[in-house]
Amino acid sequence: MRAKRTLTEQTRRSQIVTAAIEVIAAGGSAQASFKAIAEQAGLSSTGLISYHFANRHELIEEVGRQILETFGDFVLERTQGIEEPAEVLHAFVEANVAFLRTHRSHAAALVRIKQDVAPAELTRSDQDRLADVLRLGQANGVLREFDPHLVAVFILSIRDGIVRQLELEPDLDLDAAGREFATLVDLATRKA
């Protein structure tokens, strides 16, 4: 792989990744053939995808990486500067719901990738970041004692469940879901 890509190459890769997100969100990674992605992107040939990605696996990993980067930036923007761990956790929950509202395809694609092909590092990085926040809250004495890794898994499972429910119920009340999500997280983590 060349170290430096031209602006045209960067634009084409971005176009392909954006199309792959939509295809994966709609039908899962199993449906994300180069043909389906090329059609979604309006490309004349799958060869344009092959030029930028060695294979489907590489493309799907890049999609997952970019979604996590977008999600991470989105959450960081909404939690940066908050010092108190319980407030960080609350802001994290709110940011997740806001991300679902504004980046529904990204969230659905990420859940499907984790479910279908689940590169372990993709799942673990999501869990590890949240577990670190939980550990900090425990160290500062504001959160009860629990296994931070397991609680991070549970919290992310609830979030992923909301994403799946949005597929079944596109007009799901995200405000109500966000309130219940926040309540569940608070009840699961706060000191008695």
PDB file of C-alpha atoms in Angstrom:
ATOM      1  CA  MET A   1       0.000   0.000   0.000  1.00  0.00           C
ATOM      2  CA  ARG A   2       1.340   3.407  -0.918  1.00  0.00           C
ATOM      3  CA  ALA A   3       2.191   5.609   2.033  1.00  0.00           C
ATOM      4  CA  LYS A   4       0.497   8.687   0.577  1.00  0.00           C
ATOM      5  CA  ARG A   5      -2.796   8.699  -1.313  1.00  0.00           C
ATOM      6  CA  THR A   6      -3.826  11.383  -3.744  1.00  0.00           C
ATOM      7  CA  LEU A   7      -6.888  13.494  -3.001  1.00  0.00           C
ATOM      8  CA  THR A   8      -8.745  11.602  -5.730  1.00  0.00           C
ATOM      9  CA  GLU A   9      -7.846   8.256  -4.144  1.00  0.00           C
ATOM     10  CA  GLN A  10      -8.907   9.485  -0.695  1.00  0.00           C
ATOM     11  CA  THR A  11     -12.211  10.719  -2.118  1.00  0.00           C
ATOM     12  CA  ARG A  12     -12.875   7.421  -3.908  1.00  0.00           C
ATOM     13  CA  ARG A  13     -12.044   5.373  -0.776  1.00  0.00           C
ATOM     14  CA  SER A  14     -14.397   7.560   1.235  1.00  0.00           C
ATOM     15  CA  GLN A  15     -17.135   7.078  -1.378  1.00  0.00           C
ATOM     16  CA  ILE A  16     -16.669   3.305  -1.200  1.00  0.00           C
ATOM     17  CA  VAL A  17     -16.687   3.231   2.625  1.00  0.00           C
ATOM     18  CA  THR A  18     -19.832   5.409   2.733  1.00  0.00           C
ATOM     19  CA  ALA A  19     -21.591   3.068   0.312  1.00  0.00           C
ATOM     20  CA  ALA A  20     -20.423   0.025   2.283  1.00  0.00           C
ATOM     21  CA  ILE A  21     -21.862   1.523   5.480  1.00  0.00           C
ATOM     22  CA  GLU A  22     -25.270   1.837   3.826  1.00  0.00           C
ATOM     23  CA  VAL A  23     -25.149  -1.699   2.360  1.00  0.00           C
ATOM     24  CA  ILE A  24     -24.048  -3.244   5.664  1.00  0.00           C
ATOM     25  CA  ALA A  25     -26.614  -1.246   7.651  1.00  0.00           C
ATOM     26  CA  ALA A  26     -29.395  -2.425   5.351  1.00  0.00           C
ATOM     27  CA  GLY A  27     -28.517  -6.097   5.005  1.00  0.00           C
ATOM     28  CA  GLY A  28     -25.512  -7.042   7.111  1.00  0.00           C
ATOM     29  CA  SER A  29     -21.957  -7.718   6.111  1.00  0.00           C
ATOM     30  CA  ALA A  30     -22.952 -10.915   4.281  1.00  0.00           C
ATOM     31  CA  GLN A  31     -24.775  -8.720   1.747  1.00  0.00           C
ATOM     32  CA  ALA A  32     -21.803  -6.386   1.360  1.00  0.00           C
ATOM     33  CA  SER A  33     -20.458  -7.769  -1.889  1.00  0.00           C
ATOM     34  CA  PHE A  34     -18.281  -5.557  -4.064  1.00  0.00           C
ATOM     35  CA  LYS A  35     -21.150  -5.611  -6.604  1.00  0.00           C
ATOM     36  CA  ALA A  36     -23.713  -4.334  -4.082  1.00  0.00           C
ATOM     37  CA  ILE A  37     -21.316  -1.673  -2.802  1.00  0.00           C
ATOM     38  CA  ALA A  38     -20.423  -0.569  -6.343  1.00  0.00           C
ATOM     39  CA  GLU A  39     -24.133  -0.198  -7.141  1.00  0.00           C
ATOM     40  CA  GLN A  40     -24.748   1.794  -3.945  1.00  0.00           C
ATOM     41  CA  ALA A  41     -21.763   4.051  -4.718  1.00  0.00           C
ATOM     42  CA  GLY A  42     -22.776   4.511  -8.341  1.00  0.00           C
ATOM     43  CA  LEU A  43     -19.509   2.991  -9.566  1.00  0.00           C
ATOM     44  CA  SER A  44     -19.275   1.498 -13.025  1.00  0.00           C
ATOM     45  CA  SER A  45     -17.133  -1.442 -11.932  1.00  0.00           C
ATOM     46  CA  THR A  46     -16.198  -3.490  -8.874  1.00  0.00           C
ATOM     47  CA  GLY A  47     -12.619  -3.079 -10.073  1.00  0.00           C
ATOM     48  CA  LEU A  48     -12.699   0.437  -8.653  1.00  0.00           C
ATOM     49  CA  ILE A  49     -13.234  -1.124  -5.227  1.00  0.00           C
ATOM     50  CA  SER A  50     -10.563  -3.781  -5.773  1.00  0.00           C
ATOM     51  CA  TYR A  51      -8.086  -1.041  -6.630  1.00  0.00           C
ATOM     52  CA  HIS A  52      -8.518   0.464  -3.150  1.00  0.00           C
ATOM     53  CA  PHE A  53      -9.184  -2.642  -1.041  1.00  0.00           C
ATOM     54  CA  ALA A  54      -7.455  -5.996  -1.419  1.00  0.00           C
ATOM     55  CA  ASN A  55     -10.574  -7.914  -0.429  1.00  0.00           C
ATOM     56  CA  ARG A  56     -13.967  -7.679   1.249  1.00  0.00           C
ATOM     57  CA  HIS A  57     -12.488  -8.365   4.698  1.00  0.00           C
ATOM     58  CA  GLU A  58     -10.117  -5.396   4.391  1.00  0.00           C
ATOM     59  CA  LEU A  59     -12.987  -3.136   3.322  1.00  0.00           C
ATOM     60  CA  ILE A  60     -15.233  -4.234   6.188  1.00  0.00           C
ATOM     61  CA  GLU A  61     -12.408  -3.720   8.697  1.00  0.00           C
ATOM     62  CA  GLU A  62     -11.898  -0.211   7.309  1.00  0.00           C
ATOM     63  CA  VAL A  63     -15.630   0.477   7.600  1.00  0.00           C
ATOM     64  CA  GLY A  64     -15.569  -0.648  11.241  1.00  0.00           C
ATOM     65  CA  ARG A  65     -12.460   1.408  11.965  1.00  0.00           C
ATOM     66  CA  GLN A  66     -13.928   4.543  10.417  1.00  0.00           C
ATOM     67  CA  ILE A  67     -17.264   4.154  12.196  1.00  0.00           C
ATOM     68  CA  LEU A  68     -15.498   3.727  15.545  1.00  0.00           C
ATOM     69  CA  GLU A  69     -13.369   6.781  14.798  1.00  0.00           C
ATOM     70  CA  THR A  70     -16.460   8.835  13.903  1.00  0.00           C
ATOM     71  CA  PHE A  71     -18.277   7.549  16.983  1.00  0.00           C
ATOM     72  CA  GLY A  72     -15.260   8.184  19.224  1.00  0.00           C
ATOM     73  CA  ASP A  73     -14.921  11.768  17.988  1.00  0.00           C
ATOM     74  CA  PHE A  74     -18.679  12.294  18.413  1.00  0.00           C
ATOM     75  CA  VAL A  75     -18.660  11.041  22.022  1.00  0.00           C
ATOM     76  CA  LEU A  76     -15.396  12.810  22.911  1.00  0.00           C
ATOM     77  CA  GLU A  77     -16.810  16.126  21.712  1.00  0.00           C
ATOM     78  CA  ARG A  78     -19.758  15.636  24.102  1.00  0.00           C
ATOM     79  CA  THR A  79     -17.763  14.389  27.097  1.00  0.00           C
ATOM     80  CA  GLN A  80     -14.567  16.434  26.855  1.00  0.00           C
ATOM     81  CA  GLY A  81     -13.980  18.680  29.826  1.00  0.00           C
ATOM     82  CA  ILE A  82     -16.284  16.711  32.113  1.00  0.00           C
ATOM     83  CA  GLU A  83     -14.262  15.595  35.102  1.00  0.00           C
ATOM     84  CA  GLU A  84     -16.694  13.783  37.377  1.00  0.00           C
ATOM     85  CA  PRO A  85     -16.930  10.101  36.259  1.00  0.00           C
ATOM     86  CA  ALA A  86     -20.681   9.732  36.883  1.00  0.00           C
ATOM     87  CA  GLU A  87     -21.268  12.814  34.715  1.00  0.00           C
ATOM     88  CA  VAL A  88     -18.942  11.357  32.043  1.00  0.00           C
ATOM     89  CA  LEU A  89     -21.005   8.163  32.096  1.00  0.00           C
ATOM     90  CA  HIS A  90     -24.247  10.146  31.808  1.00  0.00           C
ATOM     91  CA  ALA A  91     -22.809  12.221  28.933  1.00  0.00           C
ATOM     92  CA  PHE A  92     -21.641   8.977  27.281  1.00  0.00           C
ATOM     93  CA  VAL A  93     -25.183   7.582  27.369  1.00  0.00           C
ATOM     94  CA  GLU A  94     -26.601  10.847  25.992  1.00  0.00           C
ATOM     95  CA  ALA A  95     -23.947  10.905  23.252  1.00  0.00           C
ATOM     96  CA  ASN A  96     -24.823   7.341  22.253  1.00  0.00           C
ATOM     97  CA  VAL A  97     -28.483   8.239  21.831  1.00  0.00           C
ATOM     98  CA  ALA A  98     -27.573  11.414  19.927  1.00  0.00           C
ATOM     99  CA  PHE A  99     -25.302   9.353  17.652  1.00  0.00           C
ATOM    100  CA  LEU A 100     -28.190   6.969  16.946  1.00  0.00           C
ATOM    101  CA  ARG A 101     -30.352   9.941  16.050  1.00  0.00           C
ATOM    102  CA  THR A 102     -27.822  11.509  13.644  1.00  0.00           C
ATOM    103  CA  HIS A 103     -25.779   8.510  12.427  1.00  0.00           C
ATOM    104  CA  ARG A 104     -28.309   5.686  12.293  1.00  0.00           C
ATOM    105  CA  SER A 105     -26.647   3.859   9.372  1.00  0.00           C
ATOM    106  CA  HIS A 106     -23.249   4.054  11.057  1.00  0.00           C
ATOM    107  CA  ALA A 107     -24.635   2.568  14.277  1.00  0.00           C
ATOM    108  CA  ALA A 108     -26.534  -0.179  12.455  1.00  0.00           C
ATOM    109  CA  ALA A 109     -23.494  -1.055  10.334  1.00  0.00           C
ATOM    110  CA  LEU A 110     -21.231  -1.235  13.385  1.00  0.00           C
ATOM    111  CA  VAL A 111     -23.632  -3.525  15.243  1.00  0.00           C
ATOM    112  CA  ARG A 112     -23.920  -5.768  12.172  1.00  0.00           C
ATOM    113  CA  ILE A 113     -20.141  -5.893  11.691  1.00  0.00           C
ATOM    114  CA  LYS A 114     -19.624  -6.784  15.343  1.00  0.00           C
ATOM    115  CA  GLN A 115     -22.354  -9.419  15.038  1.00  0.00           C
ATOM    116  CA  ASP A 116     -21.374 -10.874  11.651  1.00  0.00           C
ATOM    117  CA  VAL A 117     -17.606 -10.677  11.458  1.00  0.00           C
ATOM    118  CA  ALA A 118     -16.733  -9.189  14.845  1.00  0.00           C
ATOM    119  CA  PRO A 119     -13.040  -8.553  14.670  1.00  0.00           C
ATOM    120  CA  ALA A 120     -12.162  -9.021  18.331  1.00  0.00           C
ATOM    121  CA  GLU A 121     -10.183  -5.766  18.472  1.00  0.00           C
ATOM    122  CA  LEU A 122     -13.213  -3.809  17.223  1.00  0.00           C
ATOM    123  CA  THR A 123     -15.440  -5.143  19.992  1.00  0.00           C
ATOM    124  CA  ARG A 124     -12.748  -4.929  22.663  1.00  0.00           C
ATOM    125  CA  SER A 125     -11.785  -1.333  21.921  1.00  0.00           C
ATOM    126  CA  ASP A 126     -15.401  -0.234  22.417  1.00  0.00           C
ATOM    127  CA  GLN A 127     -15.618  -2.187  25.688  1.00  0.00           C
ATOM    128  CA  ASP A 128     -12.198  -1.119  26.951  1.00  0.00           C
ATOM    129  CA  ARG A 129     -12.896   2.599  26.581  1.00  0.00           C
ATOM    130  CA  LEU A 130     -16.117   2.346  28.559  1.00  0.00           C
ATOM    131  CA  ALA A 131     -14.562   0.047  31.186  1.00  0.00           C
ATOM    132  CA  ASP A 132     -11.842   2.687  31.737  1.00  0.00           C
ATOM    133  CA  VAL A 133     -14.514   5.310  32.519  1.00  0.00           C
ATOM    134  CA  LEU A 134     -16.195   2.893  34.919  1.00  0.00           C
ATOM    135  CA  ARG A 135     -12.879   2.098  36.669  1.00  0.00           C
ATOM    136  CA  LEU A 136     -12.184   5.803  37.087  1.00  0.00           C
ATOM    137  CA  GLY A 137     -15.614   6.273  38.660  1.00  0.00           C
ATOM    138  CA  GLN A 138     -14.884   3.460  41.084  1.00  0.00           C
ATOM    139  CA  ALA A 139     -11.430   4.836  41.911  1.00  0.00           C
ATOM    140  CA  ASN A 140     -12.985   8.232  42.657  1.00  0.00           C
ATOM    141  CA  GLY A 141     -15.564   6.585  44.906  1.00  0.00           C
ATOM    142  CA  VAL A 142     -18.646   7.689  42.955  1.00  0.00           C
ATOM    143  CA  LEU A 143     -19.557   4.322  41.437  1.00  0.00           C
ATOM    144  CA  ARG A 144     -20.223   1.117  43.348  1.00  0.00           C
ATOM    145  CA  GLU A 145     -17.927  -1.899  43.169  1.00  0.00           C
ATOM    146  CA  PHE A 146     -18.571  -4.147  40.158  1.00  0.00           C
ATOM    147  CA  ASP A 147     -16.633  -5.750  37.327  1.00  0.00           C
ATOM    148  CA  PRO A 148     -16.043  -2.792  34.949  1.00  0.00           C
ATOM    149  CA  HIS A 149     -15.519  -5.041  31.945  1.00  0.00           C
ATOM    150  CA  LEU A 150     -18.795  -6.931  32.450  1.00  0.00           C
ATOM    151  CA  VAL A 151     -20.792  -3.782  33.129  1.00  0.00           C
ATOM    152  CA  ALA A 152     -19.290  -2.191  29.989  1.00  0.00           C
ATOM    153  CA  VAL A 153     -20.428  -5.262  28.031  1.00  0.00           C
ATOM    154  CA  PHE A 154     -23.933  -4.919  29.510  1.00  0.00           C
ATOM    155  CA  ILE A 155     -24.171  -1.186  28.781  1.00  0.00           C
ATOM    156  CA  LEU A 156     -22.995  -1.625  25.188  1.00  0.00           C
ATOM    157  CA  SER A 157     -25.417  -4.526  24.746  1.00  0.00           C
ATOM    158  CA  ILE A 158     -28.281  -2.227  25.723  1.00  0.00           C
ATOM    159  CA  ARG A 159     -27.070   0.383  23.235  1.00  0.00           C
ATOM    160  CA  ASP A 160     -26.740  -2.227  20.496  1.00  0.00           C
ATOM    161  CA  GLY A 161     -30.225  -3.481  21.369  1.00  0.00           C
ATOM    162  CA  ILE A 162     -31.619   0.006  20.810  1.00  0.00           C
ATOM    163  CA  VAL A 163     -29.910   0.045  17.390  1.00  0.00           C
ATOM    164  CA  ARG A 164     -31.530  -3.302  16.498  1.00  0.00           C
ATOM    165  CA  GLN A 165     -34.911  -2.090  17.731  1.00  0.00           C
ATOM    166  CA  LEU A 166     -34.617   0.963  15.457  1.00  0.00           C
ATOM    167  CA  GLU A 167     -34.417  -1.445  12.518  1.00  0.00           C
ATOM    168  CA  LEU A 168     -37.686  -3.063  13.601  1.00  0.00           C
ATOM    169  CA  GLU A 169     -39.304   0.162  14.731  1.00  0.00           C
ATOM    170  CA  PRO A 170     -37.882   3.113  12.751  1.00  0.00           C
ATOM    171  CA  ASP A 171     -40.082   5.601  14.607  1.00  0.00           C
ATOM    172  CA  LEU A 172     -38.910   4.408  18.031  1.00  0.00           C
ATOM    173  CA  ASP A 173     -39.064   7.231  20.557  1.00  0.00           C
ATOM    174  CA  LEU A 174     -35.349   7.868  21.047  1.00  0.00           C
ATOM    175  CA  ASP A 175     -36.023  10.403  23.801  1.00  0.00           C
ATOM    176  CA  ALA A 176     -37.822   7.765  25.867  1.00  0.00           C
ATOM    177  CA  ALA A 177     -35.214   5.134  24.978  1.00  0.00           C
ATOM    178  CA  GLY A 178     -32.463   7.532  26.040  1.00  0.00           C
ATOM    179  CA  ARG A 179     -34.145   8.234  29.382  1.00  0.00           C
ATOM    180  CA  GLU A 180     -34.591   4.518  30.110  1.00  0.00           C
ATOM    181  CA  PHE A 181     -31.028   3.769  28.978  1.00  0.00           C
ATOM    182  CA  ALA A 182     -29.686   6.458  31.316  1.00  0.00           C
ATOM    183  CA  THR A 183     -31.822   5.162  34.198  1.00  0.00           C
ATOM    184  CA  LEU A 184     -30.626   1.587  33.703  1.00  0.00           C
ATOM    185  CA  VAL A 185     -26.982   2.676  33.599  1.00  0.00           C
ATOM    186  CA  ASP A 186     -27.453   4.833  36.687  1.00  0.00           C
ATOM    187  CA  LEU A 187     -29.158   2.034  38.632  1.00  0.00           C
ATOM    188  CA  ALA A 188     -26.475  -0.447  37.594  1.00  0.00           C
ATOM    189  CA  THR A 189     -23.505   1.700  38.575  1.00  0.00           C
ATOM    190  CA  ARG A 190     -24.391   4.143  41.342  1.00  0.00           C
ATOM    191  CA  LYS A 191     -23.522   3.661  44.957  1.00  0.00           C
ATOM    192  CA  ALA A 192     -26.445   2.741  47.201  1.00  0.00           C
TER     193      ALA A 192
END
